[in-house]
Amino acid sequence: MSIIKVENLVKQYGTFTAVKGISFEVQQGTIFGLLGPNGAGKTTTLEIIETLRPKTSGKVWVDGMDLDTHPQQIKQIIGVQLQASGFYPNLNLKELIELFAGLYNETVDPMELLRSVNLEDKARSKFKQLSGGQKQRFSIATTLINKPKVIFLDEPTTGLDPQARRNLWDLIRQLKQNGTTIVITTHYMDEAEELCDRVAIVDSGTIIREDTPDHLIDQLLDSGFQRTKKTKEANLEDVFLNLTGKELREG
Ligand code: ATP
């Protein structure tokens, strides 16, 4: 069953058309990746589905609800990463979760939520005291407060070290295992290959290809593609992880 359906979505900023009539569907319980160069229209598309940005034309349904007529109901079943600016500097992580839960009118156990993203021991810390990876995990925790059916992650691992990136992959896979649908943008193709059931490749506001990572790679190989440089059986990231260990280093 598709939980997100986007049909002929268009977004114009003045005379510039950032999204040029894209269509795609996301199946419930899967991880769907939006990939594409800077400025392709990924964030614009996500923010329209998240009800945060008005569209110019086209149709969007989330869990069968029409974005035009049911934006409030859609908001209730989706999880959106909040901007760091919303994390009041004087509150600690536990207090921030309590505050957001109050805003959502939800009862949550803040410690249990923090445990689920491996931040239990940081409950009394302020957001600004966290490492990059911890900040991302906290930001993901805030998307889970309203127990959403779908969560949207916009470049969640940008700027993280290899260990923290893998730790976040585990967390994202865990969310999928619990039945949550995840829509993610990333510039890391290894990450998309690792996590995504399907990806859409967006370029200049158009989806130029949409398929499973495996099919996309096979299609490229079938067309006769060969890597110019023969790759070794390991890469520099393997060296890095081997030398520094797989454990998180953020203390
Ligand atoms: P990135 O990978 O860099 O995050 P993206 O694929 O998420 O890029 P968008 O942020 O959706 O791209 O931007 C798509 C295009 O729309 C860009 O050319 C951008 O400059 C333009 N754009 C985005 N927001 C606005 C806005 N508020 N007003 C005018 N143009 C905008």
Tab-separated table of C-alpha atoms and ligand atoms in Angstrom:
chain	number	residue	atom	x	y	z
A	1	MET	CA	0.000	0.000	0.000
A	2	SER	CA	1.357	3.427	-0.863
A	3	ILE	CA	1.382	5.821	2.090
A	4	ILE	CA	2.569	8.813	0.052
A	5	LYS	CA	1.359	9.640	-3.416
A	6	VAL	CA	2.648	12.675	-5.301
A	7	GLU	CA	1.111	13.498	-8.675
A	8	ASN	CA	2.436	16.080	-11.086
A	9	LEU	CA	3.825	18.311	-8.336
A	10	VAL	CA	4.952	21.766	-9.429
A	11	LYS	CA	6.613	24.496	-7.354
A	12	GLN	CA	7.421	27.917	-8.701
A	13	TYR	CA	9.403	30.548	-6.838
A	14	GLY	CA	8.448	33.661	-8.787
A	15	THR	CA	9.325	32.923	-12.396
A	16	PHE	CA	11.681	30.054	-11.472
A	17	THR	CA	10.239	26.540	-11.530
A	18	ALA	CA	12.072	24.497	-8.875
A	19	VAL	CA	9.859	21.375	-9.140
A	20	LYS	CA	8.589	20.566	-12.617
A	21	GLY	CA	5.685	18.156	-12.364
A	22	ILE	CA	7.096	15.197	-10.453
A	23	SER	CA	5.150	12.054	-9.529
A	24	PHE	CA	6.090	9.198	-7.212
A	25	GLU	CA	4.665	6.860	-4.611
A	26	VAL	CA	6.163	5.601	-1.362
A	27	GLN	CA	5.099	2.184	-0.056
A	28	GLN	CA	4.252	1.879	3.610
A	29	GLY	CA	7.063	0.540	5.800
A	30	THR	CA	9.828	1.272	3.289
A	31	ILE	CA	12.720	3.727	3.110
A	32	PHE	CA	12.466	6.008	0.088
A	33	GLY	CA	15.405	8.173	-0.957
A	34	LEU	CA	15.317	11.451	-2.852
A	35	LEU	CA	18.729	11.883	-4.449
A	36	GLY	CA	20.030	14.644	-6.652
A	37	PRO	CA	22.517	17.475	-7.044
A	38	ASN	CA	22.322	20.684	-5.004
A	39	GLY	CA	19.294	22.709	-6.011
A	40	ALA	CA	17.485	19.754	-7.637
A	41	GLY	CA	14.317	20.426	-5.623
A	42	LYS	CA	14.538	17.709	-2.960
A	43	THR	CA	14.004	19.887	0.118
A	44	THR	CA	11.259	21.825	-1.645
A	45	THR	CA	9.457	18.556	-2.420
A	46	LEU	CA	9.856	17.265	1.146
A	47	GLU	CA	8.649	20.510	2.690
A	48	ILE	CA	5.553	20.550	0.480
A	49	ILE	CA	4.632	17.014	1.577
A	50	GLU	CA	5.360	18.018	5.195
A	51	THR	CA	2.765	20.821	4.792
A	52	LEU	CA	5.488	23.407	5.511
A	53	ARG	CA	5.546	25.000	2.046
A	54	PRO	CA	2.685	25.732	-0.356
A	55	LYS	CA	2.763	24.013	-3.755
A	56	THR	CA	1.988	25.722	-7.040
A	57	SER	CA	0.031	22.788	-8.489
A	58	GLY	CA	-0.299	19.013	-8.435
A	59	LYS	CA	-1.691	16.622	-5.874
A	60	VAL	CA	-0.280	15.035	-2.728
A	61	TRP	CA	-1.860	12.362	-0.524
A	62	VAL	CA	-0.416	11.086	2.736
A	63	ASP	CA	-2.020	7.958	4.185
A	64	GLY	CA	-4.950	8.570	1.857
A	65	MET	CA	-5.456	12.144	3.073
A	66	ASP	CA	-5.456	14.950	0.539
A	67	LEU	CA	-2.933	17.691	1.334
A	68	ASP	CA	-5.343	20.311	-0.018
A	69	THR	CA	-8.174	19.407	2.330
A	70	HIS	CA	-6.536	17.632	5.298
A	71	PRO	CA	-3.202	19.333	6.113
A	72	GLN	CA	-3.825	19.269	9.871
A	73	GLN	CA	-4.601	15.543	9.878
A	74	ILE	CA	-1.474	14.901	7.803
A	75	LYS	CA	0.622	16.865	10.342
A	76	GLN	CA	-0.583	14.544	13.082
A	77	ILE	CA	0.779	11.390	11.459
A	78	ILE	CA	4.130	12.666	10.181
A	79	GLY	CA	7.418	13.361	11.942
A	80	VAL	CA	9.475	16.303	10.826
A	81	GLN	CA	12.977	17.224	12.013
A	82	LEU	CA	12.793	20.503	13.856
A	83	GLN	CA	15.322	23.224	13.177
A	84	ALA	CA	18.022	23.505	15.834
A	85	SER	CA	16.841	27.081	16.423
A	86	GLY	CA	13.715	25.617	18.018
A	87	PHE	CA	15.766	23.926	20.736
A	88	TYR	CA	15.500	26.475	23.533
A	89	PRO	CA	19.053	26.933	24.865
A	90	ASN	CA	18.160	26.814	28.556
A	91	LEU	CA	16.325	23.503	28.449
A	92	ASN	CA	17.994	20.111	28.635
A	93	LEU	CA	17.100	17.214	26.325
A	94	LYS	CA	14.516	15.727	28.689
A	95	GLU	CA	12.848	19.106	29.174
A	96	LEU	CA	12.843	19.779	25.423
A	97	ILE	CA	11.046	16.483	24.778
A	98	GLU	CA	8.524	17.296	27.498
A	99	LEU	CA	7.965	20.703	25.916
A	100	PHE	CA	7.460	19.292	22.390
A	101	ALA	CA	5.216	16.508	23.702
A	102	GLY	CA	3.071	19.205	25.334
A	103	LEU	CA	2.883	21.100	22.051
A	104	TYR	CA	1.814	17.926	20.241
A	105	ASN	CA	-0.591	17.064	23.058
A	106	GLU	CA	1.101	13.682	23.405
A	107	THR	CA	2.133	11.708	26.454
A	108	VAL	CA	5.629	10.325	26.038
A	109	ASP	CA	8.209	8.896	28.391
A	110	PRO	CA	11.156	11.239	27.650
A	111	MET	CA	13.731	8.815	29.066
A	112	GLU	CA	12.414	5.940	26.969
A	113	LEU	CA	12.525	8.109	23.847
A	114	LEU	CA	16.084	9.232	24.652
A	115	ARG	CA	17.050	5.597	25.250
A	116	SER	CA	15.710	4.664	21.821
A	117	VAL	CA	18.239	7.023	20.222
A	118	ASN	CA	21.013	6.088	22.648
A	119	LEU	CA	21.025	9.441	24.469
A	120	GLU	CA	19.769	8.403	27.865
A	121	ASP	CA	22.938	9.533	29.603
A	122	LYS	CA	22.656	12.975	27.992
A	123	ALA	CA	19.170	13.682	29.375
A	124	ARG	CA	20.461	16.566	31.525
A	125	SER	CA	22.662	18.048	28.773
A	126	LYS	CA	21.766	21.050	26.657
A	127	PHE	CA	21.460	20.621	22.887
A	128	LYS	CA	24.521	22.814	22.229
A	129	GLN	CA	26.663	20.516	24.393
A	130	LEU	CA	26.059	17.530	22.101
A	131	SER	CA	28.367	16.240	19.377
A	132	GLY	CA	27.204	16.347	15.741
A	133	GLY	CA	26.022	12.738	15.806
A	134	GLN	CA	24.214	13.199	19.103
A	135	LYS	CA	22.504	16.337	17.747
A	136	GLN	CA	21.241	14.362	14.749
A	137	ARG	CA	20.006	11.536	16.967
A	138	PHE	CA	18.207	14.003	19.210
A	139	SER	CA	16.684	15.671	16.187
A	140	ILE	CA	15.409	12.252	15.023
A	141	ALA	CA	14.014	11.629	18.520
A	142	THR	CA	11.973	14.818	18.235
A	143	THR	CA	10.396	13.500	15.011
A	144	LEU	CA	9.148	10.450	16.935
A	145	ILE	CA	7.254	12.278	19.700
A	146	ASN	CA	3.888	12.069	17.976
A	147	LYS	CA	4.446	8.371	17.085
A	148	PRO	CA	4.334	9.164	13.361
A	149	LYS	CA	3.599	6.751	10.523
A	150	VAL	CA	6.012	8.591	8.232
A	151	ILE	CA	9.174	10.496	9.075
A	152	PHE	CA	11.118	12.863	6.851
A	153	LEU	CA	14.896	13.108	7.230
A	154	ASP	CA	16.668	15.815	5.220
A	155	GLU	CA	20.392	14.973	4.971
A	156	PRO	CA	20.492	13.451	8.467
A	157	THR	CA	24.126	12.301	8.309
A	158	THR	CA	25.781	15.324	6.703
A	159	GLY	CA	28.965	16.229	8.572
A	160	LEU	CA	29.102	13.092	10.723
A	161	ASP	CA	32.139	10.847	11.152
A	162	PRO	CA	31.970	7.279	9.737
A	163	GLN	CA	31.099	5.749	13.127
A	164	ALA	CA	28.303	8.219	13.857
A	165	ARG	CA	26.961	7.747	10.314
A	166	ARG	CA	26.747	3.968	10.809
A	167	ASN	CA	25.154	4.444	14.197
A	168	LEU	CA	22.474	6.604	12.582
A	169	TRP	CA	21.935	3.998	9.832
A	170	ASP	CA	21.236	1.432	12.562
A	171	LEU	CA	18.727	3.803	14.141
A	172	ILE	CA	16.984	4.438	10.808
A	173	ARG	CA	16.810	0.678	10.084
A	174	GLN	CA	15.358	0.127	13.550
A	175	LEU	CA	12.626	2.689	12.865
A	176	LYS	CA	11.789	0.871	9.638
A	177	GLN	CA	11.648	-2.435	11.501
A	178	ASN	CA	9.089	-0.897	13.831
A	179	GLY	CA	6.919	-0.189	10.795
A	180	THR	CA	7.694	3.495	10.222
A	181	THR	CA	7.956	4.734	6.641
A	182	ILE	CA	11.007	6.925	6.064
A	183	VAL	CA	11.638	9.491	3.359
A	184	ILE	CA	15.254	10.588	3.311
A	185	THR	CA	17.478	12.889	1.293
A	186	THR	CA	21.205	12.327	1.166
A	187	HIS	CA	24.234	13.193	-0.926
A	188	TYR	CA	25.964	9.964	0.144
A	189	MET	CA	25.289	7.289	-2.431
A	190	ASP	CA	26.704	4.525	-0.209
A	191	GLU	CA	24.131	5.539	2.370
A	192	ALA	CA	21.285	5.420	-0.146
A	193	GLU	CA	22.485	2.039	-1.394
A	194	GLU	CA	22.666	0.741	2.165
A	195	LEU	CA	19.350	2.071	3.449
A	196	CYS	CA	16.864	2.770	0.682
A	197	ASP	CA	14.359	0.284	-0.721
A	198	ARG	CA	13.747	2.654	-3.623
A	199	VAL	CA	15.310	5.907	-4.747
A	200	ALA	CA	14.213	8.692	-7.047
A	201	ILE	CA	16.982	10.622	-8.767
A	202	VAL	CA	15.935	14.242	-9.107
A	203	ASP	CA	17.683	16.647	-11.441
A	204	SER	CA	16.617	20.249	-12.100
A	205	GLY	CA	13.155	19.658	-10.693
A	206	THR	CA	12.458	16.438	-12.623
A	207	ILE	CA	12.657	12.777	-11.570
A	208	ILE	CA	14.995	11.268	-14.137
A	209	ARG	CA	14.926	7.710	-12.737
A	210	GLU	CA	13.141	5.843	-9.969
A	211	ASP	CA	13.865	2.248	-8.951
A	212	THR	CA	15.577	0.065	-6.354
A	213	PRO	CA	19.320	0.813	-5.954
A	214	ASP	CA	20.069	-2.725	-7.142
A	215	HIS	CA	18.098	-2.338	-10.392
A	216	LEU	CA	19.646	1.047	-11.104
A	217	ILE	CA	23.151	-0.384	-10.750
A	218	ASP	CA	22.279	-3.412	-12.915
A	219	GLN	CA	20.824	-1.169	-15.615
A	220	LEU	CA	24.028	0.865	-15.683
A	221	LEU	CA	26.139	-2.295	-15.946
A	222	ASP	CA	23.875	-3.700	-18.685
A	223	SER	CA	24.504	-0.555	-20.698
A	224	GLY	CA	28.173	-1.508	-20.826
A	225	PHE	CA	29.407	0.807	-18.087
A	226	GLN	CA	32.796	0.037	-16.628
A	227	ARG	CA	34.647	1.854	-13.873
A	228	THR	CA	37.733	3.517	-15.276
A	229	LYS	CA	39.789	2.697	-12.193
A	230	LYS	CA	39.693	-0.809	-10.826
A	231	THR	CA	38.703	-0.520	-7.191
A	232	LYS	CA	40.503	-2.412	-4.461
A	233	GLU	CA	38.738	-4.795	-2.103
A	234	ALA	CA	38.819	-2.126	0.622
A	235	ASN	CA	38.656	1.642	0.651
A	236	LEU	CA	39.963	4.462	2.828
A	237	GLU	CA	36.807	4.387	4.933
A	238	ASP	CA	37.563	0.739	5.766
A	239	VAL	CA	41.065	1.817	6.804
A	240	PHE	CA	39.638	4.598	8.967
A	241	LEU	CA	37.123	2.307	10.665
A	242	ASN	CA	39.719	-0.387	11.143
A	243	LEU	CA	42.137	2.003	12.817
A	244	THR	CA	39.679	3.948	14.947
A	245	GLY	CA	37.249	1.158	15.766
A	246	LYS	CA	33.545	0.839	15.091
A	247	GLU	CA	32.406	2.330	18.392
A	248	LEU	CA	30.999	5.800	18.695
A	249	ARG	CA	33.633	8.295	19.843
A	250	GLU	CA	31.443	11.100	20.986
A	251	GLY	CA	31.721	10.507	24.723
B	1	ATP	P1	20.367	20.767	-1.754
B	1	ATP	O1	20.884	19.431	-2.157
B	1	ATP	O2	21.363	21.848	-2.035
B	1	ATP	O3	19.783	20.826	-0.385
B	1	ATP	P2	17.678	20.658	-2.930
B	1	ATP	O4	17.560	19.600	-3.979
B	1	ATP	O5	17.129	20.351	-1.596
B	1	ATP	O6	19.196	21.121	-2.803
B	1	ATP	P3	15.909	22.937	-2.940
B	1	ATP	O7	16.371	23.492	-1.641
B	1	ATP	O8	14.587	22.293	-2.990
B	1	ATP	O9	17.010	21.951	-3.550
B	1	ATP	O10	15.970	24.113	-4.002
B	1	ATP	C1	15.541	23.933	-5.363
B	1	ATP	C2	15.723	25.241	-6.104
B	1	ATP	O11	14.760	26.184	-5.626
B	1	ATP	C3	17.089	25.905	-5.937
B	1	ATP	O12	17.472	26.463	-7.174
B	1	ATP	C4	16.855	26.978	-4.898
B	1	ATP	O13	17.728	28.071	-5.096
B	1	ATP	C5	15.410	27.371	-5.171
B	1	ATP	N1	14.726	27.830	-3.946
B	1	ATP	C6	14.546	27.129	-2.809
B	1	ATP	N2	13.856	27.840	-1.894
B	1	ATP	C7	13.587	29.040	-2.475
B	1	ATP	C8	12.878	30.210	-2.064
B	1	ATP	N3	12.326	30.285	-0.851
B	1	ATP	N4	12.810	31.223	-2.933
B	1	ATP	C9	13.357	31.148	-4.165
B	1	ATP	N5	14.022	30.070	-4.634
B	1	ATP	C10	14.140	29.032	-3.807
